[in-house]
Tab-separated table of C-alpha atoms in Angstrom:
chain	number	residue	atom	x	y	z
A	1	MET	CA	108.044	121.258	109.337
A	2	THR	CA	107.362	119.514	112.461
A	3	ALA	CA	104.286	119.720	114.761
A	4	ASP	CA	106.214	121.746	117.373
A	5	ALA	CA	106.361	124.884	114.717
A	6	ASP	CA	104.709	127.955	114.752
A	7	PRO	CA	100.564	126.891	114.668
A	8	ASP	CA	100.101	128.939	111.487
A	9	ASP	CA	102.499	126.529	109.592
A	10	ASP	CA	101.397	124.996	106.471
A	11	LEU	CA	101.616	121.635	107.881
A	12	LEU	CA	99.450	122.322	110.651
A	13	SER	CA	96.933	124.298	108.334
A	14	ARG	CA	96.635	121.347	105.837
A	15	VAL	CA	96.111	118.804	109.068
A	16	LEU	CA	93.488	121.128	110.264
A	17	LEU	CA	91.763	121.476	107.093
A	18	THR	CA	91.508	117.706	106.651
A	19	ARG	CA	89.109	117.663	109.438
A	20	VAL	CA	87.285	120.630	107.869
A	21	VAL	CA	86.907	120.323	104.136
A	22	GLU	CA	85.380	116.947	102.733
A	23	PRO	CA	87.701	115.085	100.131
A	24	GLY	CA	87.334	116.400	96.779
A	25	ASP	CA	85.538	119.788	97.518
A	26	GLU	CA	86.552	121.907	94.517
A	27	VAL	CA	85.513	124.837	96.526
A	28	GLY	CA	88.129	124.406	99.158
A	29	GLY	CA	90.616	123.230	96.460
A	30	ARG	CA	90.036	126.998	94.668
A	31	TRP	CA	90.236	128.626	98.290
A	32	LEU	CA	93.667	127.081	98.821
A	33	ARG	CA	94.764	127.833	95.279
A	34	GLU	CA	93.655	131.599	95.491
A	35	TYR	CA	94.266	132.675	99.161
A	36	GLY	CA	96.931	129.906	100.127
A	37	VAL	CA	96.711	127.154	102.979
A	38	ARG	CA	97.652	129.487	106.130
A	39	GLU	CA	94.907	132.154	104.961
A	40	VAL	CA	92.069	129.603	104.736
A	41	ALA	CA	92.785	127.933	107.939
A	42	ARG	CA	93.029	131.358	109.822
A	43	ARG	CA	89.713	132.482	108.609
A	44	LEU	CA	87.919	129.488	109.283
A	45	ARG	CA	89.625	129.231	112.754
A	46	ASP	CA	89.712	132.701	113.744
A	47	GLY	CA	86.748	134.125	112.387
A	48	GLY	CA	88.084	136.189	109.839
A	49	GLU	CA	86.026	137.326	106.382
A	50	PRO	CA	83.785	134.685	105.017
A	51	LEU	CA	85.645	132.780	101.959
A	52	PRO	CA	83.412	133.280	98.472
A	53	GLY	CA	81.457	130.228	97.097
A	54	VAL	CA	79.207	128.775	100.165
A	55	SER	CA	76.122	130.047	101.787
A	56	GLY	CA	76.370	131.301	105.361
A	57	THR	CA	74.995	128.412	106.788
A	58	ARG	CA	77.678	126.569	105.172
A	59	TRP	CA	80.348	128.648	106.138
A	60	ALA	CA	79.116	128.302	109.897
A	61	GLY	CA	79.101	124.917	109.502
A	62	LEU	CA	82.898	124.778	108.484
A	63	ARG	CA	83.823	127.022	110.944
A	64	ALA	CA	82.033	124.477	113.701
A	65	ARG	CA	84.216	121.820	112.277
A	66	ALA	CA	87.343	124.036	112.768
A	67	ALA	CA	86.640	125.070	116.032
A	68	ARG	CA	86.628	121.124	116.963
A	69	ALA	CA	89.728	120.215	115.214
A	70	GLU	CA	92.942	119.426	117.055
A	71	PRO	CA	95.889	119.341	114.348
A	72	ARG	CA	98.804	118.868	116.902
A	73	ARG	CA	96.763	115.824	118.590
A	74	ASP	CA	96.049	114.661	114.924
A	75	LEU	CA	99.599	114.453	114.054
A	76	GLU	CA	100.876	113.027	117.447
A	77	GLY	CA	98.294	110.146	117.608
A	78	ALA	CA	99.323	109.383	114.099
A	79	ARG	CA	102.741	109.037	114.764
A	80	ALA	CA	102.015	106.596	118.080
A	81	ALA	CA	100.072	104.838	115.186
A	82	GLY	CA	102.818	104.529	112.834
A	83	VAL	CA	101.006	107.147	110.282
A	84	ARG	CA	102.651	109.773	108.511
A	85	PHE	CA	100.986	112.688	106.577
A	86	VAL	CA	102.516	113.741	103.284
A	87	ALA	CA	101.487	116.955	101.933
A	88	PRO	CA	101.856	118.658	97.764
A	89	GLY	CA	105.172	119.642	97.458
A	90	ASP	CA	106.645	116.979	99.704
A	91	ALA	CA	109.478	114.531	98.639
A	92	GLU	CA	107.040	111.460	98.955
A	93	TRP	CA	103.924	113.261	96.981
A	94	PRO	CA	102.982	111.675	93.646
A	95	ALA	CA	103.011	114.436	91.071
A	96	GLN	CA	100.197	112.735	89.166
A	97	LEU	CA	97.459	113.679	92.096
A	98	ASP	CA	97.985	117.167	90.945
A	99	ASP	CA	95.985	116.352	87.451
A	100	LEU	CA	93.061	116.462	89.984
A	101	GLY	CA	93.320	120.404	90.030
A	102	ASP	CA	91.035	121.633	92.773
A	103	ALA	CA	89.756	118.200	93.579
A	104	ARG	CA	93.457	117.337	94.599
A	105	PRO	CA	93.642	115.720	97.897
A	106	LEU	CA	94.899	118.556	100.842
A	107	GLY	CA	97.227	115.626	101.648
A	108	LEU	CA	97.350	111.618	102.375
A	109	TRP	CA	97.882	110.127	105.440
A	110	LEU	CA	100.063	106.854	104.825
A	111	ARG	CA	100.492	103.646	106.781
A	112	GLY	CA	103.555	101.596	105.731
A	113	ARG	CA	107.452	102.012	104.798
A	114	PRO	CA	107.293	102.266	101.217
A	115	SER	CA	107.595	105.741	99.183
A	116	LEU	CA	104.092	106.276	97.872
A	117	ARG	CA	105.578	108.349	95.206
A	118	MET	CA	108.075	105.565	94.032
A	119	TRP	CA	105.296	102.861	94.116
A	120	ALA	CA	102.894	105.248	92.070
A	121	LEU	CA	105.172	105.535	89.423
A	122	ARG	CA	104.806	101.883	88.358
A	123	SER	CA	101.188	101.041	89.607
A	124	VAL	CA	97.968	99.660	87.957
A	125	ALA	CA	94.395	100.235	89.872
A	126	VAL	CA	92.169	96.964	90.112
A	127	VAL	CA	88.497	97.246	91.034
A	128	GLY	CA	85.450	95.920	90.693
A	129	ALA	CA	82.259	94.504	92.003
A	130	ARG	CA	81.764	93.945	95.932
A	131	ALA	CA	79.361	91.021	95.402
A	132	CYS	CA	81.679	89.171	92.697
A	133	THR	CA	81.450	86.072	91.293
A	134	ALA	CA	83.961	82.944	91.635
A	135	TYR	CA	85.003	83.806	88.191
A	136	GLY	CA	85.683	87.588	89.136
A	137	ALA	CA	87.673	86.878	92.213
A	138	HIS	CA	89.828	84.645	90.281
A	139	MET	CA	90.555	87.101	87.583
A	140	ALA	CA	91.183	89.723	89.656
A	141	ALA	CA	93.487	87.726	92.227
A	142	THR	CA	95.331	86.075	88.678
A	143	LEU	CA	95.611	89.521	87.208
A	144	ALA	CA	97.188	90.901	90.191
A	145	ALA	CA	99.635	88.441	90.889
A	146	GLY	CA	100.454	88.550	87.107
A	147	LEU	CA	101.409	92.298	87.437
A	148	ALA	CA	103.122	92.154	91.044
A	149	GLU	CA	105.389	89.462	89.231
A	150	HIS	CA	105.937	91.488	87.035
A	151	GLY	CA	107.285	94.375	89.290
A	152	TRP	CA	104.019	96.441	88.989
A	153	VAL	CA	102.112	97.584	92.157
A	154	VAL	CA	98.179	96.604	92.229
A	155	VAL	CA	96.166	99.576	93.701
A	156	SER	CA	92.459	99.121	94.884
A	157	GLY	CA	90.211	100.157	97.362
A	158	GLY	CA	90.296	97.256	100.328
A	159	ALA	CA	86.734	96.617	100.026
A	160	TYR	CA	85.010	93.134	99.736
A	161	GLY	CA	85.007	91.464	96.468
A	162	ILE	CA	87.197	92.297	93.398
A	163	ASP	CA	89.255	94.904	95.656
A	164	GLY	CA	89.935	91.932	98.292
A	165	ALA	CA	91.104	89.517	95.545
A	166	ALA	CA	93.236	91.986	93.760
A	167	HIS	CA	94.927	92.719	96.966
A	168	ARG	CA	95.363	89.097	98.140
A	169	GLY	CA	96.741	88.044	94.412
A	170	ALA	CA	99.345	90.593	94.770
A	171	LEU	CA	100.469	89.829	98.079
A	172	GLY	CA	100.298	85.941	97.474
A	173	ALA	CA	102.825	86.875	94.766
A	174	GLY	CA	105.190	88.405	97.032
A	175	GLY	CA	104.659	91.705	95.197
A	176	ALA	CA	103.533	95.105	96.117
A	177	THR	CA	99.929	96.751	96.707
A	178	VAL	CA	98.505	99.776	98.008
A	179	ALA	CA	94.688	100.456	99.399
A	180	VAL	CA	93.248	103.556	99.221
A	181	LEU	CA	90.469	103.795	101.996
A	182	ALA	CA	87.772	106.141	102.464
A	183	CYS	CA	88.199	106.417	106.047
A	184	GLY	CA	90.865	107.101	108.565
A	185	VAL	CA	94.193	104.597	108.029
A	186	ASP	CA	94.182	103.732	111.307
A	187	ARG	CA	90.459	102.225	111.130
A	188	PRO	CA	90.006	99.744	108.803
A	189	TYR	CA	87.070	99.313	106.935
A	190	PRO	CA	85.278	97.195	106.392
A	191	ARG	CA	85.882	95.477	109.350
A	192	GLY	CA	85.951	92.153	108.222
A	193	HIS	CA	88.997	93.194	106.124
A	194	ALA	CA	90.567	94.318	109.109
A	195	GLU	CA	93.495	91.511	109.114
A	196	LEU	CA	94.073	92.136	105.292
A	197	ILE	CA	94.574	95.793	105.679
A	198	ASP	CA	96.912	95.099	108.611
A	199	ARG	CA	98.867	92.952	106.209
A	200	ILE	CA	98.820	95.534	103.305
A	201	ALA	CA	100.370	97.871	105.620
A	202	GLU	CA	102.981	95.429	106.572
A	203	GLN	CA	104.047	94.695	103.214
A	204	GLY	CA	102.859	97.603	101.337
A	205	LEU	CA	100.599	100.925	101.900
A	206	VAL	CA	97.540	102.106	102.916
A	207	VAL	CA	96.340	105.367	101.974
A	208	GLY	CA	93.476	107.818	103.175
A	209	GLU	CA	92.697	111.456	102.672
A	210	LEU	CA	90.727	111.641	105.933
A	211	PRO	CA	92.567	111.904	109.176
A	212	PRO	CA	92.761	109.133	111.680
A	213	GLY	CA	89.345	108.347	113.442
A	214	ASP	CA	87.256	109.481	110.589
A	215	HIS	CA	84.424	107.031	109.332
A	216	PRO	CA	83.457	106.478	105.642
A	217	THR	CA	80.221	107.537	104.202
A	218	PRO	CA	78.853	106.801	100.643
A	219	SER	CA	79.739	109.672	99.283
A	220	ARG	CA	83.385	109.397	100.684
A	221	PHE	CA	83.724	105.993	99.116
A	222	ILE	CA	82.879	107.763	95.586
A	223	LEU	CA	85.255	110.713	96.122
A	224	ARG	CA	88.051	108.106	97.240
A	225	ASN	CA	87.831	106.696	93.467
A	226	ARG	CA	89.165	109.782	92.000
A	227	VAL	CA	92.472	109.356	93.924
A	228	ILE	CA	92.878	105.405	92.760
A	229	ALA	CA	92.281	106.703	89.067
A	230	ALA	CA	94.821	109.488	89.075
A	231	LEU	CA	97.437	107.966	91.247
A	232	THR	CA	98.017	105.106	88.798
A	233	ARG	CA	98.572	104.689	85.030
A	234	GLY	CA	95.811	102.649	84.316
A	235	THR	CA	92.599	101.391	85.509
A	236	VAL	CA	91.518	97.353	85.062
A	237	VAL	CA	87.890	96.815	85.986
A	238	VAL	CA	86.835	93.200	86.441
A	239	GLU	CA	82.969	92.668	86.913
A	240	ALA	CA	80.902	95.946	87.475
A	241	ALA	CA	76.889	96.104	87.244
A	242	HIS	CA	75.766	99.192	84.987
A	243	ARG	CA	75.624	101.495	88.334
A	244	SER	CA	78.726	99.894	90.402
A	245	GLY	CA	81.137	102.249	91.800
A	246	SER	CA	84.181	101.086	90.098
A	247	LEU	CA	82.936	102.593	86.836
A	248	VAL	CA	83.036	105.716	88.482
A	249	THR	CA	86.842	104.797	88.863
A	250	ALA	CA	87.254	103.803	85.123
A	251	ARG	CA	85.345	107.169	84.123
A	252	ALA	CA	87.692	109.375	86.179
A	253	ALA	CA	90.437	107.389	84.981
A	254	LEU	CA	89.318	108.171	81.225
A	255	ARG	CA	88.964	112.019	82.306
A	256	LEU	CA	92.362	112.173	83.588
A	257	GLY	CA	94.224	110.781	80.580
A	258	ARG	CA	94.517	107.402	82.247
A	259	PHE	CA	94.366	103.845	80.278
A	260	THR	CA	90.954	102.411	81.198
A	261	MET	CA	90.545	98.792	80.865
A	262	GLY	CA	88.048	96.066	81.162
A	263	VAL	CA	87.896	91.939	81.820
A	264	PRO	CA	84.967	90.705	79.860
A	265	GLY	CA	82.690	88.380	81.491
A	266	PRO	CA	79.753	85.973	80.505
A	267	ALA	CA	77.128	88.028	77.701
A	268	THR	CA	74.827	86.936	80.231
A	269	SER	CA	76.044	88.279	83.728
A	270	ALA	CA	74.781	91.394	85.453
A	271	LEU	CA	77.644	91.716	87.055
A	272	SER	CA	79.556	92.266	83.919
A	273	ALA	CA	77.184	94.523	82.141
A	274	GLY	CA	78.801	97.656	83.092
A	275	VAL	CA	82.207	96.125	81.846
A	276	HIS	CA	80.771	95.337	78.385
A	277	GLU	CA	79.308	98.993	78.212
A	278	LEU	CA	82.668	100.293	79.199
A	279	LEU	CA	84.511	98.246	76.232
A	280	ARG	CA	81.881	99.419	74.107
A	281	ALA	CA	82.910	102.791	74.922
A	282	GLU	CA	86.608	103.766	75.192
A	283	GLY	CA	87.818	101.045	77.477
A	284	VAL	CA	90.204	98.170	76.068
A	285	LEU	CA	89.638	94.431	76.374
A	286	VAL	CA	92.355	92.884	78.577
A	287	THR	CA	92.440	89.340	79.662
A	288	ASP	CA	95.477	88.993	81.547
A	289	ALA	CA	98.510	90.934	82.906
A	290	ALA	CA	100.534	90.979	80.007
A	291	ASP	CA	97.808	92.501	78.061
A	292	VAL	CA	97.742	95.296	80.850
A	293	ILE	CA	101.241	95.617	80.875
A	294	GLU	CA	101.430	96.087	77.477
A	295	LEU	CA	99.030	99.189	77.473
A	296	VAL	CA	100.492	100.723	80.479
A	297	GLY	CA	104.161	99.699	80.236
A	298	ASP	CA	107.243	101.113	78.847
A	299	MET	CA	108.463	100.667	75.309
A	300	GLY	CA	109.265	97.128	74.382
A	301	GLU	CA	107.083	95.541	77.212
A	302	LEU	CA	104.620	93.677	74.714
A	303	ALA	CA	102.113	90.846	75.398
A	304	PRO	CA	103.237	87.493	73.745
A	305	ALA	CA	101.125	86.283	70.489
A	306	ARG	CA	98.228	84.648	71.280
A	307	SER	CA	97.738	81.027	69.539
A	308	GLY	CA	96.327	77.467	70.156
A	309	PRO	CA	98.694	74.548	70.804
A	310	VAL	CA	101.171	73.620	68.575
A	311	LEU	CA	100.082	70.277	67.329
A	312	PRO	CA	102.278	67.542	65.330
A	313	ARG	CA	100.710	67.981	61.928
A	314	ASP	CA	101.644	71.637	62.337
A	315	LEU	CA	105.144	71.002	61.867
A	316	LEU	CA	104.358	68.981	58.339
A	317	GLU	CA	105.481	70.265	55.015
A	318	PRO	CA	102.208	72.233	53.546
A	319	GLY	CA	102.139	69.596	50.658
A	320	ALA	CA	102.142	66.666	53.139
A	321	ARG	CA	99.257	68.561	55.453
A	322	ARG	CA	96.942	68.576	52.190
A	323	VAL	CA	97.630	64.863	51.610
A	324	LEU	CA	96.952	63.878	55.144
A	325	ALA	CA	93.654	66.304	55.271
A	326	ALA	CA	92.553	64.264	51.913
A	327	LEU	CA	92.199	60.907	53.483
A	328	PRO	CA	88.802	59.825	54.886
A	329	ALA	CA	88.718	59.517	58.365
A	330	ARG	CA	86.959	55.804	58.577
A	331	ARG	CA	88.241	53.704	54.992
A	332	ALA	CA	91.045	53.513	52.781
A	333	ALA	CA	91.404	55.396	49.813
A	334	GLN	CA	93.013	55.132	46.431
A	335	PRO	CA	95.898	57.400	45.406
A	336	ARG	CA	94.174	58.760	42.580
A	337	GLU	CA	91.453	59.872	45.115
A	338	ILE	CA	93.836	61.267	47.483
A	339	ALA	CA	95.707	63.141	44.901
A	340	SER	CA	92.286	64.830	43.603
A	341	GLY	CA	91.265	65.882	47.185
A	342	ALA	CA	94.890	67.132	47.942
A	343	GLN	CA	94.783	68.928	44.335
A	344	THR	CA	98.225	67.596	43.293
A	345	THR	CA	99.323	64.333	41.134
A	346	PRO	CA	99.346	60.734	42.098
A	347	ASP	CA	102.647	60.559	42.155
A	348	GLU	CA	103.398	63.503	44.437
A	349	ALA	CA	100.306	61.945	46.599
A	350	ILE	CA	102.403	58.489	46.729
A	351	ALA	CA	105.413	60.514	47.673
A	352	ARG	CA	103.970	62.153	50.492
A	353	LEU	CA	102.122	59.144	51.747
A	354	TYR	CA	105.180	57.411	52.353
A	355	GLU	CA	106.565	60.185	54.132
A	356	LEU	CA	103.505	60.245	56.371
A	357	ARG	CA	103.891	56.339	56.938
A	358	ALA	CA	107.436	57.173	58.128
A	359	LEU	CA	106.027	59.593	60.827
A	360	GLY	CA	103.323	57.294	61.707
A	361	TYR	CA	100.775	59.158	60.295
A	362	VAL	CA	99.148	56.637	57.344
A	363	GLU	CA	99.097	52.810	56.777
A	364	ARG	CA	98.873	51.001	53.798
A	365	HIS	CA	95.904	48.596	53.251
A	366	GLY	CA	96.510	46.627	49.909
A	367	ASP	CA	96.426	49.145	47.209
A	368	GLY	CA	94.780	51.939	49.301
A	369	TRP	CA	96.062	54.073	52.166
A	370	LYS	CA	94.174	55.014	55.614
A	371	LEU	CA	94.916	56.973	58.334
A	372	THR	CA	96.199	55.641	61.737
A	373	ARG	CA	94.681	56.117	64.966
A	374	GLN	CA	97.278	58.955	65.791
A	375	ALA	CA	96.576	60.601	62.723
A	376	VAL	CA	92.903	60.694	63.271
A	377	ILE	CA	93.126	62.214	66.651
A	378	SER	CA	95.305	64.593	65.391
A	379	VAL	CA	92.913	65.445	62.071
A	380	ARG	CA	89.920	66.033	64.498
A	381	ALA	CA	91.737	68.440	67.168
A	382	GLY	CA	92.526	70.559	63.716
A	383	ARG	CA	88.999	70.603	62.618
A	384	ALA	CA	87.583	71.346	66.349
A	385	GLY	CA	89.459	74.710	66.192
A	386	CYS	CA	88.073	75.974	63.150
């Protein structure tokens, strides 16, 4: 539908309600489900019978908001700023947002060319502390870059700290990223991230529930997090204190049946305490993009097996490795002593010693055998990994 259609059509009614009903208001969501968007807008705008579930004072406040709303003007201003409005049922609407039930957004305002529905199908949220450490910023950027390189869309909130690092990591890898804001998408917040959010709008998507020009409030930041959780296949928390808002996103993801992950930090760091608490409960520990993709990806997208570096001695036959390990580090030893340490016969030990000499691991010293410098380094490296 267009803005020139009848003023009671669904589009204008929804746009009006984005000025009236706060994000995540389940009472308002129930009204839409039971009465329909046009009827709710009509009663608020024209003074119809009050809808149930709110006090008279609250109803008067909502009516006052509705009287000031100008949905046609909002749509015209949005178009001029390159912003579009997407409502439930539209082709671009991500169906997974319907999992929020009555807390589902009335609609979303979008800046950017890509299809939100298509991008959301293969997306992961990366969130965390605003006042993050250098470690947290590095982990967020590296993880986001890895996800982007594997074709995953990185979703975050555009805030300082972990959010910004995640967005920059994805952009730096030439990948896709979405910023979900707690304000109008035409007025980036925080202001220090205006350039970053503009860049996201050019290369990706900027998303918000609030109409153009609206400002953020503490409650809107918290409610914004449910959209991040619902939009994505899973949420990764990188650094979060016990009372961090990013844990709200993680808990919302848990309630919605999404994957919930955390990147561990130093045991002594207060900024990782919330992540560690999450990991002790239902969260899954992840350390890189491969771990995340194995969890949220399709069948066959498995993380590589983890192992230490392959050392030259690892390529030796088991019998040769036992003989090598039986040689003292700083002196020569007789074959009988070496055989005893390797739990084999002297003849077998001598045969293995000649093999090891050909490979440069041992050398003869009279009747005894001694490790070469190369072998000493290899043996010490192996013991250090124990």
